Structures are given as structure tokens and as C-alpha cells.
Amino acid sequence: MTNVAVIGSQWGDEGKGKVVDWLSERAHVVVRFQGGHNAGHTLVIDGVTYKLSLLPSGIVRSGKLSIIGNGVVIDPNALLSEIEAVGKLGVKVTPENLRIAENAPLILPVHQKVDLMAETIRGKGKIGTTGRGIGPAYEDKVARRAIRVCDLADEGLLRDKLENLLVYHNALLNAAGAPSMKVEEILEPLLKVAPKILPFSTPVWLLLHQLKREGKRILFEGAQGALLDVDFGTYPYVTSSNTMAGAATVGSGIGMGGIGYVLGITKAYTTRVGSGPFPTELTDEVGATLGKVGNEFGTVTGRPRRCGWFDAVLVRQAIKIGGINGIALTKLDVLDGFKTIKICVGYKHDGKLYDYLPASMKIQAEVEPIYEEMAGWSESTHGKRSWADLPAQAIKYIRRIEELIECQVALLSTSPKREDTILVKDPFVD
Ligand code: IMP
């Protein structure tokens, strides 16, 4: 048995929630290691729908330990609201089933203000962030002025750190014509929530090593997707954290070698929320159909997702950089009924051919996809639970994807229901 990391291999929203839930049933521990409440994971269990943003998916199952690692940026109010919301659905969150890294940075109200302000300043070049303060909170972490969970225990330290932090942010706010924020404005509410947050605070790295020694099975739950990675994604139209599996080690303290298998969640077509390059985007009827049939609306912001054909070049890139060992292919049924289906197998730009997406934002915006066309299938694949029940043409499509991305399908998901899953390789078993 080994520990598993699950990451998205496209621009997020690949259907991680269902797969993570399916795997978390067999894990003892579920760990979030990057991102914040910009993520939206929807789980449907016994007819109850849970919408999680910050809490690890393991929280909805009894007997599991959920951990928020140091790589996550935590908005204390968002966390408490989410704990309250799941509480109303019967999930009791206590330090017995949730631990938070004492060294995780906090998202403060000033971060959200700056996030929205920065987007306004960017104008046409806006990133289309979720507006939750994620970017500015990570900036503060790297700038070494962040307030961390452990700081909540010391009012004097908290005040000093806030004063230092606001010197920087107020200069920015004032330059944009916005009024300064006062220390008390942030400090008072923080001191109020501190007693509710601190009981969860733990040296997570130490806890993880104990759990590992005890032979507990640990699932690392990634948020967003590989193409939103701050280093390897479509920069600058990315999120502010590393979304690749490597981030699970530094974002939790498990150490190298703590993860044995990386599962990349991959949608059978492509979607993206927010701005940025999207070579296979379809702004025609076909794109609209994918969006409608696939119910492609952002979980967090409700924005319609942009839709397009499967981009094998980008997924192959994500697989290599993300260290992905196998993929979970999701939402194949959304392609049911298409006469023909296209797969992007390369790009053209300025007379040059590319079998990868170069880093230049100009080239990324201008590349033309090279497509391979396949016949579709008219039968339904929805809810199918064995390969034998799948139309031959759908199997052909899957096999061609495997060939192009140089990675095996470990799991096929054929509907949002957890039972509608075809397992090829159990990620937990070596
Ligand atoms: P931020 O993470 O709020 O800074 O947003 C940066 C970019 O990442 C925007 O394009 C968002 O739409 C995108 N993004 C952030 N979180 C998610 C997610 O969970 N799924 C899909 N896109 C996301």
C-alpha cells in the first residue's frame, strides 16, 4: 500500500471531488496542500450534496482525519463558515477529525480588497481571479510578512505583525485612491475567531510522520489544476500556488518519498474558468453543447466555464511535470452523441510546429491547434460500469488519448455517482 496524491491535469474542475471521495473512503487521512477557498469540490454522498472549498474531502466521512497543510492559505472566516455549513448537514468538525498546520498563512480582509483592486488595475489583462484574496496572501507569505495560524495565540505579536503588513498594503490601497485599513479593523475580528481556530492548530509535518510510521494510508488532495500552476501553467493567467504533485511534499511536510502514486484527474474534453490562453476553445455551437451537457459552471463563482476539445499536448505536458502515474478520465458521457470528435495533437505558430506549449504568453495566445478527427459514438456511456458495456468507438477514443498523453487510464468515471466508476489500476496498491 502506498500514499496517493490526486491533482487536476488541466485547468481545474476535472471532477476531482468524486474521485477524491471515492479514494478517501479507503484512506485514513486526507490532506489539502495548496490553494485556499478558491477551490470548489462537490461531493454527493447518499443523496446529500456537500460543497467544500477549504475543508479536505475526507471531512464528510466519519473516522477520517482531515488535514490542512502549510501550503494552503486559510481565510479563518471562510473556514468557520464552511465548518458551520457542513455542521448543518450533520458533519461535526472537531480537532478529532480536523487539524490545521500551525505554519499555514492566513488570508485577511485586506488581501481580498487588494485582489479585487489588482484585477481592476489590470483592466483588459485581468486574470479573472476568484476574488478571494488568494494571490495577495501568497505574496505576503513569500514577502515574509504573512500572519500564520500560530500567530493567533499571541495578541502582541499579532498587533506588531499587522502593523508591519499594513504599512505595505495601505501604501498600495492609497495609491489606488482607496482608504487605509486600520490595525484594529483586522485585529479585533481576528482575536474573536482565534479561540475557534487555535484548537485545530498542529505541527502537521510531525503528525504526518507519526501517521506514516503507523502505516496509515494518506491521500493528498490537490486543488485547481496543472495548467494553473504558478510556474508551469499559462502564466500569468494562473493561480498563485504550485498545483503539481511536488507541492504536496512542501505543502504538508511529508517529505520526498512520502507519496507513491500520483493520479491525474482528466476531463474527456477541456474547460477553463477565468481569462487566459485556451488553444482548443470552441466558441461555437459545439462549445455551447459541451457546456450545457457537461453543466460547466464554476462551483465557487458560478461563472460559465469556457469549453473545448481535448488537448493531448497540454495533458501530456501536465503528466510529465506533475509526475502523474495514471489518469482518472472523467465526463466521457458528455461526448455521447457527437458525430465527430477532435483531439489536439500539436500546435502551429509562425510557421513552426510545436509538440508542447512554449512558455511565452504571446505564443500561448496565438498557437493554432492541429487536430486529429475521430468518429464519435451514438450510444450512451453514462453510468457504464465495465469496458464491455462501452461502445467500441468510445474505447478507441480512450486508447488514442492514452497513446497521445503517454499515460494509462487508471480509472474511468462515467457519471457523478461514485458507483459509476471503472477501475483499471488501484492507486493505493503498489
Ligand atoms: P485565484 O486562484 O483566485 O487567484 O484565480 C486565478 C485563476 O485560477 C483564475 O483564472 C481562476 O478562475 C482560476 N481558479 C482558481 N481556483 C480554481 C478552481 O478551483 N478551479 C478552476 N479554476 C480556478
Tab-separated table of N, CA, C and O in Angstrom, residues 346-355 363 366-371:
chain	number	residue	atom	x	y	z
A	346	GLY	N	-1.007	18.815	-31.574
A	346	GLY	CA	0.172	19.664	-31.749
A	346	GLY	C	-0.287	21.091	-31.998
A	346	GLY	O	-1.494	21.369	-32.064
A	347	TYR	N	0.684	22.000	-32.120
A	347	TYR	CA	0.340	23.402	-32.399
A	347	TYR	C	1.165	23.920	-33.564
A	347	TYR	O	2.280	23.462	-33.805
A	348	LYS	N	0.586	24.947	-34.219
A	348	LYS	CA	1.299	25.676	-35.265
A	348	LYS	C	1.443	27.110	-34.796
A	348	LYS	O	0.492	27.678	-34.228
A	349	HIS	N	2.639	27.690	-34.990
A	349	HIS	CA	2.789	29.111	-34.695
A	349	HIS	C	3.897	29.697	-35.550
A	349	HIS	O	5.029	29.200	-35.514
A	350	ASP	N	3.561	30.708	-36.312
A	350	ASP	CA	4.560	31.421	-37.093
A	350	ASP	C	5.398	30.464	-37.956
A	350	ASP	O	6.634	30.546	-37.973
A	351	GLY	N	4.727	29.526	-38.586
A	351	GLY	CA	5.404	28.572	-39.467
A	351	GLY	C	6.146	27.457	-38.745
A	351	GLY	O	6.768	26.612	-39.389
A	352	LYS	N	6.076	27.443	-37.417
A	352	LYS	CA	6.763	26.397	-36.648
A	352	LYS	C	5.751	25.431	-36.048
A	352	LYS	O	4.643	25.835	-35.694
A	353	LEU	N	6.168	24.168	-35.919
A	353	LEU	CA	5.292	23.182	-35.281
A	353	LEU	C	5.786	22.937	-33.857
A	353	LEU	O	6.987	22.886	-33.606
A	354	TYR	N	4.868	22.781	-32.925
A	354	TYR	CA	5.231	22.520	-31.529
A	354	TYR	C	4.534	21.253	-31.033
A	354	TYR	O	3.347	21.061	-31.298
A	355	ASP	N	5.261	20.428	-30.280
A	355	ASP	CA	4.594	19.293	-29.625
A	355	ASP	C	4.533	19.544	-28.114
A	355	ASP	O	4.415	18.639	-27.314
A	363	ILE	N	3.058	33.595	-27.541
A	363	ILE	CA	2.905	32.370	-28.353
A	363	ILE	C	1.714	31.560	-27.838
A	363	ILE	O	0.906	31.056	-28.619
A	366	GLU	N	-1.381	32.724	-29.265
A	366	GLU	CA	-1.512	32.706	-30.725
A	366	GLU	C	-1.443	31.327	-31.371
A	366	GLU	O	-1.723	31.187	-32.551
A	367	VAL	N	-1.017	30.303	-30.616
A	367	VAL	CA	-0.859	28.987	-31.255
A	367	VAL	C	-2.184	28.504	-31.857
A	367	VAL	O	-3.254	28.761	-31.318
A	368	GLU	N	-2.032	27.807	-32.958
A	368	GLU	CA	-3.210	27.223	-33.618
A	368	GLU	C	-3.175	25.725	-33.378
A	368	GLU	O	-2.148	25.079	-33.647
A	369	PRO	N	-4.256	25.152	-32.894
A	369	PRO	CA	-4.220	23.715	-32.645
A	369	PRO	C	-4.218	22.893	-33.931
A	369	PRO	O	-4.838	23.280	-34.916
A	370	ILE	N	-3.507	21.774	-33.897
A	370	ILE	CA	-3.563	20.818	-35.008
A	370	ILE	C	-4.432	19.677	-34.504
A	370	ILE	O	-4.150	19.102	-33.448
A	371	TYR	N	-5.477	19.379	-35.255
A	371	TYR	CA	-6.431	18.378	-34.775
A	371	TYR	C	-6.330	17.051	-35.518
A	371	TYR	O	-6.008	17.014	-36.700
